Coordinates of C-alpha atoms and ligand atoms in Angstrom, one line a residue:
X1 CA 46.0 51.9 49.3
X2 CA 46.9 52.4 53.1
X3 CA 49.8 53.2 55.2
X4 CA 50.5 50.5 57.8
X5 CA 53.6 50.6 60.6
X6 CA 54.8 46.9 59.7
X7 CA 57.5 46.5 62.5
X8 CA 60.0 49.0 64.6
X9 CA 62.9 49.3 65.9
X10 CA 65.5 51.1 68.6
X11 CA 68.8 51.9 70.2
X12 CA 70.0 53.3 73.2
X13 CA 73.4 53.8 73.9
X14 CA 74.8 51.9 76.7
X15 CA 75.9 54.1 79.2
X16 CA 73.4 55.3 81.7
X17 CA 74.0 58.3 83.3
X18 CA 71.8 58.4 86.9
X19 CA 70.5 61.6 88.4
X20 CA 73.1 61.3 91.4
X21 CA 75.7 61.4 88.8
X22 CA 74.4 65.4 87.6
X23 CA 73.9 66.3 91.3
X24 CA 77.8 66.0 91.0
X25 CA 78.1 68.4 88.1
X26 CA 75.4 70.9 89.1
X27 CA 73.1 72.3 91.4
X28 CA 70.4 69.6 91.8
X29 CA 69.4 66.4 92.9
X30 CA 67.9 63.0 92.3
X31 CA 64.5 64.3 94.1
X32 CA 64.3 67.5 92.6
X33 CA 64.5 65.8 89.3
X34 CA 62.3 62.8 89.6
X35 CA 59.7 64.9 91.0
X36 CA 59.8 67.8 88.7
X37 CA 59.9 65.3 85.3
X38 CA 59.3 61.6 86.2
X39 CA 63.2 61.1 84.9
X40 CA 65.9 59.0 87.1
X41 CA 68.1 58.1 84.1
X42 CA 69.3 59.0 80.5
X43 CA 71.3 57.1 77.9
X44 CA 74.4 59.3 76.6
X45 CA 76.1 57.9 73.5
X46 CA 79.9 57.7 73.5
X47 CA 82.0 60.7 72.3
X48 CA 82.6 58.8 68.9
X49 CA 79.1 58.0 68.6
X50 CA 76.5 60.5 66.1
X51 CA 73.0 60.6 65.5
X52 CA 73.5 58.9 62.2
X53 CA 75.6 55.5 64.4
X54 CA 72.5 55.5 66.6
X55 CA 69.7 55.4 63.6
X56 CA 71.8 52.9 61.8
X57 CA 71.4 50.5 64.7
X58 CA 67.9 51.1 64.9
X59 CA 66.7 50.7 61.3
X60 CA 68.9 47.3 61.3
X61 CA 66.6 46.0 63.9
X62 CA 63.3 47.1 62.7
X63 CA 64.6 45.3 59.3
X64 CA 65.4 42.4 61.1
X65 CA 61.6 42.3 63.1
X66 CA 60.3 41.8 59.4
X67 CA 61.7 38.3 58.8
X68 CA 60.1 37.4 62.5
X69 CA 56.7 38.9 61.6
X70 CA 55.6 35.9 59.3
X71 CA 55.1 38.0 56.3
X72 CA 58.0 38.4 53.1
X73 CA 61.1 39.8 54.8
X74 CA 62.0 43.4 53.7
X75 CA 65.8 44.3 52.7
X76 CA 67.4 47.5 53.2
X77 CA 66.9 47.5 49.3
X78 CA 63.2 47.3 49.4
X79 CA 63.4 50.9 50.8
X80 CA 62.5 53.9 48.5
X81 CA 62.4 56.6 51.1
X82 CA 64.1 57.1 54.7
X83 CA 63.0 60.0 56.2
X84 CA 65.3 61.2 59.6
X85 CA 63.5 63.1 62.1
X86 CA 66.4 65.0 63.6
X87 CA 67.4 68.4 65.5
X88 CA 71.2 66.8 66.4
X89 CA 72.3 65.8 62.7
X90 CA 75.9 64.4 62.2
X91 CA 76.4 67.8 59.8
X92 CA 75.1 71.2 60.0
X93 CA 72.9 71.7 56.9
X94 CA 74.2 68.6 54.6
X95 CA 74.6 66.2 53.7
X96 CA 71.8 65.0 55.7
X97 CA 71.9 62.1 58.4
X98 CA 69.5 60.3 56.2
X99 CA 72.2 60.0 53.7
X100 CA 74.9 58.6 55.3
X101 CA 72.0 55.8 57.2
X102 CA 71.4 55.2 53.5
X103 CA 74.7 54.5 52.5
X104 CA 75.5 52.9 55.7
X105 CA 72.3 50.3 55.5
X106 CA 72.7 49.5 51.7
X107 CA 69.3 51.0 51.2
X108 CA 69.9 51.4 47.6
X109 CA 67.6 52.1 45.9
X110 CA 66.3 55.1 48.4
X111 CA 65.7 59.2 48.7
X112 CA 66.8 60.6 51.8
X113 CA 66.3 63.2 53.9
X114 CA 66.2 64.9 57.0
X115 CA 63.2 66.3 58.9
X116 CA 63.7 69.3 61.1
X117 CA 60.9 69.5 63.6
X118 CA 62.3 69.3 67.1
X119 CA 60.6 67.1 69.1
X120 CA 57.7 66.8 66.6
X121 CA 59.5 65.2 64.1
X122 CA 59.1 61.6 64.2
X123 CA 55.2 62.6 64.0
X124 CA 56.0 64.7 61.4
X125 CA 58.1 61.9 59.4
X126 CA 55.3 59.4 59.6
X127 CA 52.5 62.0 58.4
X128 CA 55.1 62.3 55.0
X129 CA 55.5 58.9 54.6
X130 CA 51.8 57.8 55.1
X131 CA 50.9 60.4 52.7
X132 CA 54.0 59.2 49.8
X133 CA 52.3 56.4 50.3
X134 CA 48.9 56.9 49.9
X135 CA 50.1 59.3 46.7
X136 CA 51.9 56.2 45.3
X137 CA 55.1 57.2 45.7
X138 CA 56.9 55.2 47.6
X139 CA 55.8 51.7 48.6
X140 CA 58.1 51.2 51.6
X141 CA 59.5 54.1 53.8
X142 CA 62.0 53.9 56.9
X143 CA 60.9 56.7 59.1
X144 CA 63.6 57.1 61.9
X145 CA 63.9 59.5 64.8
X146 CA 67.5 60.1 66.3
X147 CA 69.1 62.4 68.6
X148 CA 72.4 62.9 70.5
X149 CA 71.3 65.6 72.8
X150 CA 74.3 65.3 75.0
X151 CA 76.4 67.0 72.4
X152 CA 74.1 70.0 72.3
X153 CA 72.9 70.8 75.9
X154 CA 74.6 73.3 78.2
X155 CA 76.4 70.4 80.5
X156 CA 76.6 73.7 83.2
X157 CA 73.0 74.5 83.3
X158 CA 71.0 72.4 85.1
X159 CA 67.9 73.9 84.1
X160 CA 68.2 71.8 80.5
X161 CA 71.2 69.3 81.2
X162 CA 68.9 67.2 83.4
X163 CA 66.0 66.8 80.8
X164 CA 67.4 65.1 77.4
X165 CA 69.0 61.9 76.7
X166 CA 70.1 60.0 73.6
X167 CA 68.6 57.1 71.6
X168 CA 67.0 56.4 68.4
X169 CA 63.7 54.4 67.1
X170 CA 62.8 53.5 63.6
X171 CA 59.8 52.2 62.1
X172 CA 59.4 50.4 58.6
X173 CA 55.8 52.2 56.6
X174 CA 54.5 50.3 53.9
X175 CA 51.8 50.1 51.4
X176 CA 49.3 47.6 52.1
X177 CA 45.9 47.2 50.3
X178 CA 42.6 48.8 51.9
X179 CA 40.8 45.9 52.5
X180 CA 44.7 43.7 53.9
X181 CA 44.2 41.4 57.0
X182 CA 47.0 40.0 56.9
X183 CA 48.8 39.0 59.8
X184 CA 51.8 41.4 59.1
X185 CA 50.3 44.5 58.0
X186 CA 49.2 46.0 61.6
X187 CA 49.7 49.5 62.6
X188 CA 47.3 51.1 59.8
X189 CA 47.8 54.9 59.9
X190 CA 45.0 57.1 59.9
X191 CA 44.8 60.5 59.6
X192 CA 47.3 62.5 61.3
X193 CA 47.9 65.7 62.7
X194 CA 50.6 68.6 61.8
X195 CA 50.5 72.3 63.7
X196 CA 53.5 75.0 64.2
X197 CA 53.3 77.9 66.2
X198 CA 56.8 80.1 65.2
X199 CA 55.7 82.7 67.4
X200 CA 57.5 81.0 70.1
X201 CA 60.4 79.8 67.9
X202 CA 62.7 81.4 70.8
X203 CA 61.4 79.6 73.7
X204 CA 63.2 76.6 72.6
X205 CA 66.6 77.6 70.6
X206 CA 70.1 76.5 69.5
X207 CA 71.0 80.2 69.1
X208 CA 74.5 80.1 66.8
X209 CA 75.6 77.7 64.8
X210 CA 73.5 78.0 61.9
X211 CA 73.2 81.5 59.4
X212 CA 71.7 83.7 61.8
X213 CA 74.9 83.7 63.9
X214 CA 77.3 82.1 62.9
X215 CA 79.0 80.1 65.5
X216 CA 82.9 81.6 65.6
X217 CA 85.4 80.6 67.9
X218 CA 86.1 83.3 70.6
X219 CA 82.9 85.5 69.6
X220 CA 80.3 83.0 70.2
X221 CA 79.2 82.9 73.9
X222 CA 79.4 79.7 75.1
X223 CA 75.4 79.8 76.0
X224 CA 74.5 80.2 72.5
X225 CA 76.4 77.3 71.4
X226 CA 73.9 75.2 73.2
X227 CA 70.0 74.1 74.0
X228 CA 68.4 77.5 75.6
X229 CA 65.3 77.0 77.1
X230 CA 62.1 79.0 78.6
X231 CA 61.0 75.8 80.8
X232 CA 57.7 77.7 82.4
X233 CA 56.4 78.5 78.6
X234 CA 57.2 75.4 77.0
X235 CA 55.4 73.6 79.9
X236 CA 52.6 75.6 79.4
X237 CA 52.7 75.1 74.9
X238 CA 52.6 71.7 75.7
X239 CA 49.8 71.1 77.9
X240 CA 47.5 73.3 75.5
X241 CA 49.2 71.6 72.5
X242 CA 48.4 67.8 73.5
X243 CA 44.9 68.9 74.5
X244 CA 44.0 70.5 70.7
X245 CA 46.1 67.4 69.1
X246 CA 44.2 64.5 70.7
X247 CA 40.9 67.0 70.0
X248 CA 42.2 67.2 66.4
X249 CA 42.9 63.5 66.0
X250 CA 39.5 62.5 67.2
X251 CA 37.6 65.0 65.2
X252 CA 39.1 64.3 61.8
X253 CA 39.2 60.0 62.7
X254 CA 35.8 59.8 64.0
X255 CA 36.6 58.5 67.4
X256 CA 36.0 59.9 71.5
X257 CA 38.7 59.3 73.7
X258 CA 37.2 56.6 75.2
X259 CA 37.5 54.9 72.4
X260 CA 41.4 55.0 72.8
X261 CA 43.4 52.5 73.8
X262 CA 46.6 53.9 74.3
X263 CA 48.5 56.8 73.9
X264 CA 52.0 57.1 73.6
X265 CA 53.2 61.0 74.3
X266 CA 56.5 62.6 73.5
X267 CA 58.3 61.6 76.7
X268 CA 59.3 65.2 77.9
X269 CA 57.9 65.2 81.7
X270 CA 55.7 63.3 83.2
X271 CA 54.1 66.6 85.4
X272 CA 53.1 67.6 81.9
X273 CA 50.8 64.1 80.8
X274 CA 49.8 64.4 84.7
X275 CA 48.9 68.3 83.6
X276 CA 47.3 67.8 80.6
X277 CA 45.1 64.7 81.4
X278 CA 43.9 66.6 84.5
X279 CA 42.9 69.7 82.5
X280 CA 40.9 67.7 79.6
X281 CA 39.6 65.0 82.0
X282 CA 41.2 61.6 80.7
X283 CA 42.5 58.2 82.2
X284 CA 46.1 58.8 82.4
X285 CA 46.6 55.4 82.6
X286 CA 46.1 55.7 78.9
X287 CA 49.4 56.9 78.6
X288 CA 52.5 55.5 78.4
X289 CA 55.3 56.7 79.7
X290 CA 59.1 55.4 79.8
X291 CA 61.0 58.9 80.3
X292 CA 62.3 57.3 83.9
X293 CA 64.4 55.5 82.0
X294 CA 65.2 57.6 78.7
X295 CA 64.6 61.5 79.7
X296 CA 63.8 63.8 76.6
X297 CA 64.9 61.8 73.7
X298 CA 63.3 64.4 71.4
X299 CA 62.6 63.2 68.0
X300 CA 63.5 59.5 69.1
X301 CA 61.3 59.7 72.3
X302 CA 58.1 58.2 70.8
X303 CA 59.8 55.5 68.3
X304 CA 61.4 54.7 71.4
X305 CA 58.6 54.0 73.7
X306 CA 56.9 52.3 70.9
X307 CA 59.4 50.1 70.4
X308 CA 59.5 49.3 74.1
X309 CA 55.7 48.0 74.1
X310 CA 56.2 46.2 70.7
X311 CA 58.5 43.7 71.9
X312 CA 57.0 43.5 75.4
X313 CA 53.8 42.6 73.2
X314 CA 51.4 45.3 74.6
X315 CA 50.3 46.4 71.4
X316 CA 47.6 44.3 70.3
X317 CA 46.0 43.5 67.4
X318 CA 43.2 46.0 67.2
X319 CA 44.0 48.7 69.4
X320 CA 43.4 52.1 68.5
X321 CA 46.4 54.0 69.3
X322 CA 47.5 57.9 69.3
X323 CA 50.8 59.3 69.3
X324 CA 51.8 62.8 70.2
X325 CA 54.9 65.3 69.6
X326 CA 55.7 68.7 70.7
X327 CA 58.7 71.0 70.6
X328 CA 60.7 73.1 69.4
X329 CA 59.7 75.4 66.4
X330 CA 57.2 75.4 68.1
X331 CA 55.6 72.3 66.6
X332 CA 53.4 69.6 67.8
X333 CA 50.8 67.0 65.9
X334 CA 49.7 63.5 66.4
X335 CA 49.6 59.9 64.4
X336 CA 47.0 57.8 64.7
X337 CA 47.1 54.2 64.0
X338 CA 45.1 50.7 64.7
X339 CA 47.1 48.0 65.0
Ligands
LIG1 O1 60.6 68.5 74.3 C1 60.0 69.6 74.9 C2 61.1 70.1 75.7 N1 60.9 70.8 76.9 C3 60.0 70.5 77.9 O2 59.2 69.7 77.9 C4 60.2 71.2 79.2 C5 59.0 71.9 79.6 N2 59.2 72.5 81.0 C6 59.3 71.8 82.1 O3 59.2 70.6 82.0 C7 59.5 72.5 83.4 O4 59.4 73.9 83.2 C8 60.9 72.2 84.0 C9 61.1 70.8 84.4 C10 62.0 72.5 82.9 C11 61.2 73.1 85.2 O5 60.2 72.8 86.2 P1 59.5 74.1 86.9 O6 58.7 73.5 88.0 O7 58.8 74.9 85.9 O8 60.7 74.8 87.5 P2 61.1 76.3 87.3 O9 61.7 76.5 86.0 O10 59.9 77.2 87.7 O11 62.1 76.5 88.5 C12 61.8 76.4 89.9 C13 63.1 76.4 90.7 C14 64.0 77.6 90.3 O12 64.6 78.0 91.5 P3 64.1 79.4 92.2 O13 64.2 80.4 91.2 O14 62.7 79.1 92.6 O15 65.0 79.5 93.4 C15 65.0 76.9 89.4 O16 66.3 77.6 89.5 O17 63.8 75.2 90.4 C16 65.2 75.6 90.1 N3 65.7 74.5 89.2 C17 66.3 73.5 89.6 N4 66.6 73.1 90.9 C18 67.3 71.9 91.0 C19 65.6 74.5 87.8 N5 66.3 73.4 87.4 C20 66.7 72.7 88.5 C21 67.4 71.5 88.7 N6 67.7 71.1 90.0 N7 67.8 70.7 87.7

């Protein structure tokens, strides 16, 4: 039995917010931005709108790319297992955003849960759901990454406000048998790639809020209500994190980076892809990148961008693809798949 990715799905929100609309809020500017992270825009959901709103729209479509694909169209009730990689849920602690997608989507017959692993998590939720899968668990799982950053950041510091954005990306997993060519079953996962360092938990934080402080009206300073971040340190995680990831990923698959066809990184900042390709010697044109448009979508930054070059039809049939995640926690890992 393998694990394949048999379609995927996203939504942004509609309103774009440009960098010349924060240079009115705080203490920056379009240039400083676009040339400090390779963002010019980000997608902020509307003040009704939760993580759970924007995952629902994007599971519906990856549903829907199923009855295009030319293979049996799934239902929602085909699903045994969403997983919801996550670090801006509709509820603190439960019931989990996975939950009320599952109610929401008629997936009726499914488990649900929530991933926490910051910007890692979408790698994390398809490493679960390839192995469920491969343990003959589950035949069918709808792995979605979702976040609504914008209700979390610190809107007056402009050292995090100008990084995130909202948006979510799904992706249907399914069984397929080892020796499958069909048409349909594409995106075969093969061994992936998990690591946490919670040394540096506190570089990247939500300090109150949850059961280490609690967050209580007039006590909590407004600061730890939000996103805090040590920019130079998680710059640095990363870098040294995507290096050992793709090292990882090619040791335990078998493969040189050469061999690669296309790598789709976590869109935090481009500087860091720039960075980290520099350092380990690889073609950066390798890597795709679409934060211009998106900023820091966290866990919904790679669905996201995969999404983007499914429909565009640059994936092709064939190509050996990695993905890579890191964030908060810390956490970072990789997928690797051939479509
Ligand atoms: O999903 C993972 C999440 N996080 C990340 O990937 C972020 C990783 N870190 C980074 O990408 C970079 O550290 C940042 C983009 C956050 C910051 O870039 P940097 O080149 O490391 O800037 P810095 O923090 O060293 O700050 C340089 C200067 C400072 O001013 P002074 O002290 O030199 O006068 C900052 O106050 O830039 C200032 N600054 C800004 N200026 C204009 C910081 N943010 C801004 C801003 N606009 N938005």
């Amino acid at each position: 039995m393998k694990a394949v990715i048999r379609s995927l799905g996203s939504y942004a929100p509609i309103r774009v917010m440009p960098n010349d609309e924060l240079a009115h809020q705080v203490d920056t500017s379009d240039e400083w931005i676009y040339s400090h992270t390779g963002i010019r825009n980000r997608h902020i959901a509307a003040s009704d709108q939760a993580a759970s709103d924007l995952a629902i729209e994007a599971s519906l479509n990856a549903i829907e790319a199923t009855k295009h694909d030319g293979g049996p169209a799934l239902e929602a009730n085909d699903i045994d297992l969403i997983l919801l990689a996550t670090a801006t849920p509709d509820y603190i602690g439960f019931p989990s955003t996975a939950c009320i997608v599952q109610a929401a989507i008629g997936a009726n017959k499914a488990a649900a849960m929530d991933i926490s692993a910051a910007c890692t998590g979408f790698i994390y939720a398809i490493e679960v759901a390839r192995s469920f899968i491969i343990a003959k668990s589950a035949r069918t799982v709808l792995v979605i990454g979702s976040e609504v950053f914008s209700k979390i950041v610190n809107w007056k510091d402009r050292s995090t406000c100008v990084l995130f954005g909202d948006g979510a990306g799904a992706a249907l997993v399914c069984a397929a048998e080892d020796n499958s060519s069909l048409a349909w079953e594409q995106g075969h996962l093969g061994i992936g790639y998990l690591a946490s360092d919670g040394t540096g938990a506190e570089h990247l934080i939500r300090p109150a809020g949850g059961s280490k402080q609690a967050l209580i009206p007039g006590v909590t300073s407004e600061e730890d209500q939000f996103v805090k971040m040590n920019g130079r340190q998680v710059y640095l995680f990363a870098i040294t994190a995507i290096i050992d990831s793709v090292n990882k990923l090619l040791e335990s698959n078998k493969l040189t980076f050469e061999e690669i066809d296309l790598v789709v990184p976590h869109q935090a900042n481009r500087r860091i892809i720039e960075a980290s390709c520099k350092r380990a010697g690889w073609d950066e044109s390798k890597f795709f990148m679409n934060m211009e448009e998106y900023a820091n979508t966290s866990a919904a930054s790679i669905p996201l961008a995969m999404d983007e070059l499914y429909r565009a039809g640059k994936i092709k049939r064939g190509q050996k693809i990695i993905t890579l995640g890191f964030g908060g926690g810390l956490t970072f890992g990789g997928n690797f798949l051939v479509w």
